[in-house]
XYZ file of C-alpha atoms in Angstrom:
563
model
C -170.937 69.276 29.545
C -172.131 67.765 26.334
C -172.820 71.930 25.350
C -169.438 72.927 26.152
C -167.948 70.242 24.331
C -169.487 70.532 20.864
C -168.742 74.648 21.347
C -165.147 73.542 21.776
C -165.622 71.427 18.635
C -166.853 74.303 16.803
C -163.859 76.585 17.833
C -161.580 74.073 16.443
C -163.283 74.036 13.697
C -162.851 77.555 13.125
C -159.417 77.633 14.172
C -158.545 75.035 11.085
C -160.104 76.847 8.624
C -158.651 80.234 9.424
C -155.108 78.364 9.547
C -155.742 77.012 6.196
C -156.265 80.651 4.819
C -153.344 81.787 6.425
C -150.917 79.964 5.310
C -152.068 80.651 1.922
C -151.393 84.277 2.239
C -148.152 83.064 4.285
C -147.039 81.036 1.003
C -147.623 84.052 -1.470
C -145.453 86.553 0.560
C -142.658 83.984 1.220
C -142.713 83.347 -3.081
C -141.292 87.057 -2.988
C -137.972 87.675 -3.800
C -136.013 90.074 -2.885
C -138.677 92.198 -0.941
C -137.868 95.149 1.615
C -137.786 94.958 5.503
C -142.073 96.060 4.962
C -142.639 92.675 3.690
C -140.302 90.631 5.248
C -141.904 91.992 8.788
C -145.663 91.294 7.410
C -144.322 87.364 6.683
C -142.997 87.229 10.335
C -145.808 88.466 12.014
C -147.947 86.100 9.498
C -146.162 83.099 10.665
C -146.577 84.436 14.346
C -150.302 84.800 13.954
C -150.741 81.800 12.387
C -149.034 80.029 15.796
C -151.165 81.674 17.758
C -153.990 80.501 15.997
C -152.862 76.945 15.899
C -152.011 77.177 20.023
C -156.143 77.821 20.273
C -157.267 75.349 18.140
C -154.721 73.009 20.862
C -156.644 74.589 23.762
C -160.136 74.197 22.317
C -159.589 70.111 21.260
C -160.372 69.419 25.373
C -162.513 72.379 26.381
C -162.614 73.270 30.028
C -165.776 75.462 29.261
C -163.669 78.996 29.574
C -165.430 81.631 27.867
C -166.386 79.936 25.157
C -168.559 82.427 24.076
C -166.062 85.408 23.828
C -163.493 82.827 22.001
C -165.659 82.387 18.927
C -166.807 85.949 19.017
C -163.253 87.065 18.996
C -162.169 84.313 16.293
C -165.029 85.328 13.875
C -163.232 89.081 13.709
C -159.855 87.709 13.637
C -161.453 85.077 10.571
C -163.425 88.162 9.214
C -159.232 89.891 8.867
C -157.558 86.911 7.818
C -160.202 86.431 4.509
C -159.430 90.484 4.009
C -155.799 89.678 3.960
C -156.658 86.694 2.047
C -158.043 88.327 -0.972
C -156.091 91.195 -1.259
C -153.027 88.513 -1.184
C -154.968 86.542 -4.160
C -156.034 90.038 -6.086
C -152.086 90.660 -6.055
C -151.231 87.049 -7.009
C -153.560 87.330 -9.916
C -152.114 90.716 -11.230
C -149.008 89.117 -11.140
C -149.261 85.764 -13.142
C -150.972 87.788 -15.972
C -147.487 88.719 -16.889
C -145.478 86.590 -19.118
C -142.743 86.488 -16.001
C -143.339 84.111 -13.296
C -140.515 85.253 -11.282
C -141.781 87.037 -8.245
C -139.176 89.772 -7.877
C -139.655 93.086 -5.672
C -139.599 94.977 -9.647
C -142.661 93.351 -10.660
C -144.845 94.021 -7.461
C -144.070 97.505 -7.143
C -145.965 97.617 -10.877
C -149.242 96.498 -8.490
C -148.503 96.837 -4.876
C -149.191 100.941 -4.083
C -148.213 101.992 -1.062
C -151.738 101.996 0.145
C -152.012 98.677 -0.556
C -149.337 97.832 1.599
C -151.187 100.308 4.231
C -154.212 98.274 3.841
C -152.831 95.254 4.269
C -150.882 96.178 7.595
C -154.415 97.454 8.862
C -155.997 94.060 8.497
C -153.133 92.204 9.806
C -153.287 94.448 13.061
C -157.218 94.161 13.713
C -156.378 89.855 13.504
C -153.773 90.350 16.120
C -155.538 92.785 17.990
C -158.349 90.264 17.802
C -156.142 87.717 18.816
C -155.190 89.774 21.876
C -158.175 90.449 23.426
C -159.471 86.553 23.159
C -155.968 85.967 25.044
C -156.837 88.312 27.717
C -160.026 86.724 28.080
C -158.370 83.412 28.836
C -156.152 84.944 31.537
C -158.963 86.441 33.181
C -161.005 83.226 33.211
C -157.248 81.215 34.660
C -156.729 84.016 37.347
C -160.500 84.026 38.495
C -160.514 80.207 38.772
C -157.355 80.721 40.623
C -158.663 83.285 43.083
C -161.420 81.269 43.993
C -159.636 78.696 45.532
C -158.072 80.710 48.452
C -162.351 80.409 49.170
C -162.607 77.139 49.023
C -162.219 74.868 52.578
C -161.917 71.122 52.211
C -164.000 69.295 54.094
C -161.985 66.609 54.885
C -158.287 65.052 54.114
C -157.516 62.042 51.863
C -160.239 63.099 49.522
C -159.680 62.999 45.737
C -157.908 65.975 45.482
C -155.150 64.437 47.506
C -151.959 62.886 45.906
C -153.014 59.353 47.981
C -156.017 57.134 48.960
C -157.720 58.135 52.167
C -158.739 55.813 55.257
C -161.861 56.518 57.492
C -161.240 56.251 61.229
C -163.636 55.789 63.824
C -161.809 56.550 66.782
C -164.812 55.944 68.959
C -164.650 59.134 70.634
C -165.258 61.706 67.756
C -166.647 62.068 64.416
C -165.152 59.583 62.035
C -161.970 61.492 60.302
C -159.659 60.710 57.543
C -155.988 59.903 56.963
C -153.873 59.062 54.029
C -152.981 56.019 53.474
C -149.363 56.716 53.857
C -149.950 58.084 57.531
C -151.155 54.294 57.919
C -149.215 51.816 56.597
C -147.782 50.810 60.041
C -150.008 49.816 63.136
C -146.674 52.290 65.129
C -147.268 55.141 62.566
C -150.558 55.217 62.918
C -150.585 55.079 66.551
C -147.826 57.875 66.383
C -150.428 60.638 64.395
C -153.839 58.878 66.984
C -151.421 60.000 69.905
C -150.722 63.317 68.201
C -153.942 64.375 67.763
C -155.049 63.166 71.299
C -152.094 64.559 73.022
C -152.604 68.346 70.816
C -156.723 68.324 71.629
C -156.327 67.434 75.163
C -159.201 64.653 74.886
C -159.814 61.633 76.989
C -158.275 58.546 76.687
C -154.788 59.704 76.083
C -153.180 57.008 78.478
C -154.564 54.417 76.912
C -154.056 55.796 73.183
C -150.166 56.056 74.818
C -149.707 52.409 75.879
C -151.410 51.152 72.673
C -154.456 49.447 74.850
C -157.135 49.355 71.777
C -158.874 47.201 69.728
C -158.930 47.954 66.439
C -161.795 46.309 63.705
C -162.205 46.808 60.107
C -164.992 48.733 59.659
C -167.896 45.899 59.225
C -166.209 44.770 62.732
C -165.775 41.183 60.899
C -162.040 41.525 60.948
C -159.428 42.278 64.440
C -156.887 44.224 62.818
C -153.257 43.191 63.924
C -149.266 43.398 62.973
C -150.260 40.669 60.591
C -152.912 41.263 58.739
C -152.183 45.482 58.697
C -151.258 45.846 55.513
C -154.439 43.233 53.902
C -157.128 45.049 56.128
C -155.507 49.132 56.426
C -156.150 49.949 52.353
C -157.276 53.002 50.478
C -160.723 53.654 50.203
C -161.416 51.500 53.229
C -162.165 51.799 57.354
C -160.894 50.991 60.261
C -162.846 51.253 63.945
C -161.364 51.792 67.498
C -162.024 50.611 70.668
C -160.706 51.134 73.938
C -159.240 48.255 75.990
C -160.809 48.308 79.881
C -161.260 46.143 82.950
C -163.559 46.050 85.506
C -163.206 43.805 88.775
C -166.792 43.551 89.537
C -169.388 42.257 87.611
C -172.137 44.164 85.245
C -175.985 43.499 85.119
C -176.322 41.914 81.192
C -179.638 43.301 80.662
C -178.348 46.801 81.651
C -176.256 49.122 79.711
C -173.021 49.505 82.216
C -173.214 53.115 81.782
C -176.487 54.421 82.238
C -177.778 51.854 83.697
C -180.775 51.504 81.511
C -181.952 48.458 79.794
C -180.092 47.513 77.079
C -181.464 46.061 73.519
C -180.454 42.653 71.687
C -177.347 42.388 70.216
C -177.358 43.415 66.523
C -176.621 40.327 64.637
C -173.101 39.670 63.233
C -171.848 42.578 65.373
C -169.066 42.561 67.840
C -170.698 44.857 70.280
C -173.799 45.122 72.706
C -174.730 48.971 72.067
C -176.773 50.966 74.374
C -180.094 52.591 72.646
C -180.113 55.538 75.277
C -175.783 56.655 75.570
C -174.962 55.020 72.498
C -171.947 52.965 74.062
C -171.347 49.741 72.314
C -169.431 47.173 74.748
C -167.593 43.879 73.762
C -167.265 41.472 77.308
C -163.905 39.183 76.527
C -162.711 36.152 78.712
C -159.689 37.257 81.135
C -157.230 35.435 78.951
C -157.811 37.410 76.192
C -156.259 40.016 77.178
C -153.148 39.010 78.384
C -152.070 42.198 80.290
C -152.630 44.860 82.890
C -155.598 47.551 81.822
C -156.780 50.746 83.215
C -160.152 49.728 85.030
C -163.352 51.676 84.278
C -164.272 54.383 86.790
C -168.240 53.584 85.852
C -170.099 50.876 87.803
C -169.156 51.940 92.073
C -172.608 53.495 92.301
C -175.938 53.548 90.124
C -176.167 57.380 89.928
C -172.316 57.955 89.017
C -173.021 58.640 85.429
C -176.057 60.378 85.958
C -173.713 63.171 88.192
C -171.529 63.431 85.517
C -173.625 64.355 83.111
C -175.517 67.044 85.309
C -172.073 68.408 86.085
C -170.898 69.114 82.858
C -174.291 70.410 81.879
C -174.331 72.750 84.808
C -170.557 73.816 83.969
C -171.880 74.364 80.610
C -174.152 76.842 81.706
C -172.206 78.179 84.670
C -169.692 79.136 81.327
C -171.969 80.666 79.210
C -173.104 83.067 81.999
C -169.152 83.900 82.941
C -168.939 85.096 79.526
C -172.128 87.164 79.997
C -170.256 88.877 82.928
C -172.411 87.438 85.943
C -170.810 85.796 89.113
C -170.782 82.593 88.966
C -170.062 79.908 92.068
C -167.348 77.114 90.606
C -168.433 73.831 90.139
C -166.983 70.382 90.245
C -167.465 68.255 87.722
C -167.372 64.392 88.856
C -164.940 62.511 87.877
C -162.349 65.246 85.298
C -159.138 65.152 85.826
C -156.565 67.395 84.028
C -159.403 68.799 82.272
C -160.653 65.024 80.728
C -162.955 63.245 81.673
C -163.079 59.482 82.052
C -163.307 57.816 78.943
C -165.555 55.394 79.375
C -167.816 58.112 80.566
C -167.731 59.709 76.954
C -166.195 56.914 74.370
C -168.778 55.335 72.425
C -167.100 51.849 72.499
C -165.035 49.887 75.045
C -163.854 46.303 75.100
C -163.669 45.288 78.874
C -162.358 42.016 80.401
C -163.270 41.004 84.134
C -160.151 40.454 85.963
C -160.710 40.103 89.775
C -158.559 42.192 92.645
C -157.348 38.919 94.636
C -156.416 35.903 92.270
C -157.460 32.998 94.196
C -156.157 29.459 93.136
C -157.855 26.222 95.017
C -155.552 23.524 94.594
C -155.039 19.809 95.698
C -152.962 19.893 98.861
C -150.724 17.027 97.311
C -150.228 17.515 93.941
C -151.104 20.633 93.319
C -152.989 20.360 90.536
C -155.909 23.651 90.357
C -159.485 22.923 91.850
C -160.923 26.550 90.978
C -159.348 29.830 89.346
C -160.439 33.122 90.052
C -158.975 34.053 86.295
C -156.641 32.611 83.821
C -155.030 35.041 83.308
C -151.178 35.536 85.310
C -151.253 39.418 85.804
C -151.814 39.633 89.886
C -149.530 37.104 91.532
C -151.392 33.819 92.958
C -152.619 33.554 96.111
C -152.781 29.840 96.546
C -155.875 27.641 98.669
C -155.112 24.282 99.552
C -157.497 21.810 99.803
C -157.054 18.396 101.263
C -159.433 16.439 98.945
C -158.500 13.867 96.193
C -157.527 14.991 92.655
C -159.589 12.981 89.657
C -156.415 13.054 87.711
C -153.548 11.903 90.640
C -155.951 9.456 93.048
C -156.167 5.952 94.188
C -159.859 6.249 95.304
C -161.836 6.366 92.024
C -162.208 10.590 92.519
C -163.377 11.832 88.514
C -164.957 14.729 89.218
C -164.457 17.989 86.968
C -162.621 20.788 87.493
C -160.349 23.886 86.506
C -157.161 21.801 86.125
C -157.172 20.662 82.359
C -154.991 22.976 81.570
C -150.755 22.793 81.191
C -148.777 22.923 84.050
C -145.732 22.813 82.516
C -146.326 26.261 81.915
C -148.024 27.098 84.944
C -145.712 29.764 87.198
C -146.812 28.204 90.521
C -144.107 25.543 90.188
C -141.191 27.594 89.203
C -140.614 27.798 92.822
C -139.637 23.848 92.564
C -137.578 24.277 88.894
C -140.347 23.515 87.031
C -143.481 20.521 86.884
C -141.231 18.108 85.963
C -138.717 18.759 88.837
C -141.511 18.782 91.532
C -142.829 15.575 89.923
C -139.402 14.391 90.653
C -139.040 16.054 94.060
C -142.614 14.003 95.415
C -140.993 10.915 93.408
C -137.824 11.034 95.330
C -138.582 12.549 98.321
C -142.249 11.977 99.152
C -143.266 8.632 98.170
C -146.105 8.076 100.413
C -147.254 10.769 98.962
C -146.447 9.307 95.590
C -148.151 6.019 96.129
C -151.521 8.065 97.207
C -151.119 9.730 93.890
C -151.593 6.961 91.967
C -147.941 6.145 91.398
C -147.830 6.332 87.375
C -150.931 8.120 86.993
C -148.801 11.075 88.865
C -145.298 10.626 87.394
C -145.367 7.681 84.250
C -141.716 5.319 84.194
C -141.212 6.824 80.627
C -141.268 10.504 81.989
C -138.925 9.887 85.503
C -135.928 10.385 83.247
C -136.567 14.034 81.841
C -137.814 14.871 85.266
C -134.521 13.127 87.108
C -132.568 15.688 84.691
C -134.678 19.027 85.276
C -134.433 17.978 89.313
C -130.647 18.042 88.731
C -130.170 21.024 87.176
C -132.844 22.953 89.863
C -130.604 21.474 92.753
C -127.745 22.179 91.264
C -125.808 24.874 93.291
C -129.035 25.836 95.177
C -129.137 23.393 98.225
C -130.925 26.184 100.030
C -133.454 26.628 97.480
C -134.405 22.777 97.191
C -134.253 22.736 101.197
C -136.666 25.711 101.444
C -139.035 24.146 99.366
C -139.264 20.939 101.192
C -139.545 22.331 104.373
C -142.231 24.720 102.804
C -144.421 21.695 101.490
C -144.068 19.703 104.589
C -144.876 22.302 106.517
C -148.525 23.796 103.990
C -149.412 19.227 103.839
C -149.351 19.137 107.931
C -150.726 22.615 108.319
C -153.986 21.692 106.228
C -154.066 17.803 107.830
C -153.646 19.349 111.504
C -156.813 21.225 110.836
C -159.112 18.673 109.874
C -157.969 16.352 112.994
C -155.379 14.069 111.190
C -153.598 12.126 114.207
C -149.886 13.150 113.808
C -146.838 12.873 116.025
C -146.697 14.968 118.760
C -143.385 16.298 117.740
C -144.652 17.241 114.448
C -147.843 18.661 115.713
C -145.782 21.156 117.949
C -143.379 21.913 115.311
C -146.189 22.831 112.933
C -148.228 25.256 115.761
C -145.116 27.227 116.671
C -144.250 27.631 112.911
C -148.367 29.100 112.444
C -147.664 31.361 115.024
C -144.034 32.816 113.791
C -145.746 33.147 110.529
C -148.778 35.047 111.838
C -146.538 37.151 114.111
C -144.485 37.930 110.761
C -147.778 38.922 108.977
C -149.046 41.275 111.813
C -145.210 42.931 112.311
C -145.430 43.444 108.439
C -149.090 44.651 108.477
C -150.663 41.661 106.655
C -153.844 40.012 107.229
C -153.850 36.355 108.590
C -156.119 34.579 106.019
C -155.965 31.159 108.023
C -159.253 29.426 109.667
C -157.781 29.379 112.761
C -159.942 31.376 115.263
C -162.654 32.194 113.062
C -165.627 32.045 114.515
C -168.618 29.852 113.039
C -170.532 32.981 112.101
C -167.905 34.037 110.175
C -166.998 30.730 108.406
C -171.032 30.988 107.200
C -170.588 33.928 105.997
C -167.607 32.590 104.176
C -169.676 29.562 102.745
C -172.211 32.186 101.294
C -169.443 33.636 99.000
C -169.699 32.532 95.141
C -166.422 31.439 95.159
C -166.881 28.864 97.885
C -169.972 27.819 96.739
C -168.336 26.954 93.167
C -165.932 24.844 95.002
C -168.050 22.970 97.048
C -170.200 21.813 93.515
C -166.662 20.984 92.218
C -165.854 18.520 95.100
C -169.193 17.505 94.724
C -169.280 16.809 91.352
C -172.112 18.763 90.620
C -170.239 21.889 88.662
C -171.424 22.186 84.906
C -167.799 22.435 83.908
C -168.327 26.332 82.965
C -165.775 28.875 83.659
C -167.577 31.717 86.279
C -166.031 34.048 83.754
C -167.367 33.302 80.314
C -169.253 35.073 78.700
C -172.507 34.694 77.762
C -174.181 35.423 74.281
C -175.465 39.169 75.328
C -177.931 38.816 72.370
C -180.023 36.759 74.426
């Protein structure tokens, strides 16, 4: 580079002095007065040349390294006219101050001018132009080369520096890394727009999920979740963003096994999001339930150890089974495990997936009288409850010293199980006003304080109002679950009420088998089968609850998987 510049210097150079020469022999014609159309044409083309000149020495001040060579080559000849021209010009300008006349006039330099002077001088001013011609075909040949060789040239990748805008680097998680300008990313819906594009015009896994918008996206040292907020801070030029794709699973994965292969896993990498597997390179981030506060596609992987392993003979042997169709040999068609629409699953290719544990049945254990939650199965609201009551004493609402720990710290105010009864507040109210044996056995204040009866009194009201069959419903519905449970366990009741709660068991399991349910009461289990019950995690978590002997850890953290 250094080369090519200080040849461009020397062109210039050239350029200035030829210039300066020029428009000496430029000044003596223009002094002549009076001359024919011959002269008059010689100053024209003189002033032309000496633009031309001047245009180089512009080109040459930033050299681009264009045949250099040829330009000084072809400036020397076109110097080599101009000094020609030069002294002839100065010869005539001498002849003609000897004179005692200073006037210039055509008269005076026909006495020295010959017509073969005039000959001569044409000649030279022809070669410079000439000159100047071919170093201006040289340059074109150079610009249309350079030209032509672009048509050759494939860019590797968009957003690169040839582009009119910064580029960002995705990591889709599926393929290579790729690149997008920045303008195709300024919002989270844009970009999803072009991500479903491309998945939707390549036919590639995933698609759904791309669709609904269920990933995770990370800046690219995974330090940062990227969301509508903090888009525009984290999504820059010159910067990268990482994809991964939001799962469930409702059964549980072996931590010191990669949950795709099935092989042992390695330590987490420190300061990174994601566990990742040394043997199928999938990196997987575990989150609590609650993080993810709605319905995902669940992962096809884990429902038998060799699942994986078939997939990944199947598309090897449909690999081959392809390359010998194209050969011309008869092939038998195989089935590859687990492709549908020509995709397969994508956890079974993706190299990162962030998967929460959400269980088929959610199970809530709750305090037969105030309903306050013993055990959940998740905490998260997306399968409706299916509600346990248990007829043991709350540590929050009791009169018999009960401070055990359990699931319930949590705000049931916002808890959907008492919409049915308008709210907490109105079935605070409703066992206030309605139950209050039950009240007293809650502890009285401790369930329902004075300086709280007033804004449950008024969200009572407005549940009642206009729904008399609603608030009816619901009474005869707790009545009913409080006797059910206490009948069971050999509470001595009326006779009236124990006959009025046994014929409304048996409507309801009549209902359940007309409508094809399952009857999930105790009632004619056999012991056998209530052991086998006690052996289920579930029960044995809320046995240590009632016990008092729970650790006060959720069953579905999760653990540090870098061990």
């Amino acid at each position: 580079m250094g080369e090519v510049l200080g040849v461009g210097i020397s062109i210039v150079s050239i350029t200035i002095q030829i210039v300066e020469k020029l428009n000496k022999a430029i000044s003596f014609y223009e002094s002549i007065r009076g001359a024919p159309t011959d002269i008059l044409r010689i100053i024209i083309e003189l002033h032309i040349l000496s633009d031309i000149i001047s245009a180089i020495k512009l080109i040459h001040e930033k050299p681009r390294g264009i045949s250099v060579v040829t330009t000084e080559k072809c400036l020397a000849l076109v110097r080599s006219d101009i000094d020609k021209l030069l002294c002839l010009s100065l010869s005539l300008e001498r002849k003609l101050n000897s004179g005692k006349t200073v006037n210039r006039a055509w008269a005076r330099v026909q006495t020295v001018l010959s017509e073969n002077k005039i000959t001569k001088l044409r000649s030279h001013l022809k070669s410079a132009m000439e000159g100047l011609l071919m170093l201006q075909n040289c340059h074109i040949f150079a610009e249309l080369r350079a030209l032509a060789s672009l048509s050759f040239q494939t860019p590797k990748n968009l957003g690169h520096y040839w582009e009119t805008e910064d580029h960002v680097t995705i990591d889709d998680g599926l393929e290579k890394p790729f690149y997008l300008p920045l303008d195709l990313c300024s919002t989270p819906k844009m970009f999803m727009s072009i991500l479903s594009h491309k998945y939707t015009s390549k036919n590639l896994p995933g698609l759904p999920l791309i669709q609904q918008g269920h990933v995770g996206i990370w800046d690219w040292s995974e330090s940062i979740q990227v969301n509508t907020s903090n888009w525009e801070l984290v999504v820059k030029g010159g910067r990268g963003i990482k994809l991964a794709f939001i799962m469930s699973t409702c059964h549980g994965f072996q931590r010191n096994k990669c949950i795709r292969c099935l092989k042992p896993r390695g330590s987490n990498t420190p300061g990174q999001k994601y566990n990742k597997c040394s043997s199928c390179r999938l990196e997987v981030h575990m989150v609590d339930p609650n993080v993810i506060p709605f319905e995902v596609t669940d992962v096809m992987l884990g429902y038998h150890p060799n699942q994986y392993r078939d997939y990944l003979l199947g598309t090897r042997k449909q690999i081959n089974q392809d390359t010998r169709s194209t050969s011309g040999q008869g092939t038998t068609p195989l089935s590859t495990s687990g492709i549908t629409n020509g995709r397969p699953p994508i956890d079974f290719v993706c190299r990162r997936l962030i998967i929460k544990w959400e269980p088929l049945l959610n199970i809530v254990h709750r305090y037969l009288y105030c309903r306050c939650v013993i055990r959940l199965s998740t905490p998260s609201y997306i399968e409706k409850e299916m509600t346990i009551l248990v007829p043991a004493p709350c540590p929050r609402h009791n009169t018999v010293g009960a401070c055990h720990t359990d699931y319930g710290e949590i705000n049931y105010h916002q808890d959907p199980y008492f919409e049915q009864f308008g709210g907490y507040y109105s079935f605070q109210y409703f066992i206030y006003l309605c139950k209050p044996a039950i009240y007293s056995l809650l502890g009285g204040e401790r369930f329902l304080h004075n300086n709280r009866i007033e804004d449950a009194l008024k969200a009572f009201n407005k549940f009642r109002e206009g729904n008399d069959e609603g608030l009816s419903k619901v009474n005869y519905e707790y009545f009913f679950e409080v006797n059910d449970e206490l009948e069971k366990i050999g509470f001595k009741m009326p006779d009236s009420i124990v006959e009025n709660i046994r014929d409304e068991r048996v409507r309801r399991r009549n209902e359940s088998e007309l409508l094809g349910h399952g009857d999930y009461s105790n009632v004619g289990i056999s012991e056998e089968q209530q052991r086998d019950f006690s052996e289920w995690p579930m029960v044995q978590e809320l046995n240590k609850i009632l016990a008092g002997e729970w650790s006060g850890k959720p069953h579905w953290a999760i653990e540090n998987w870098g061990g």
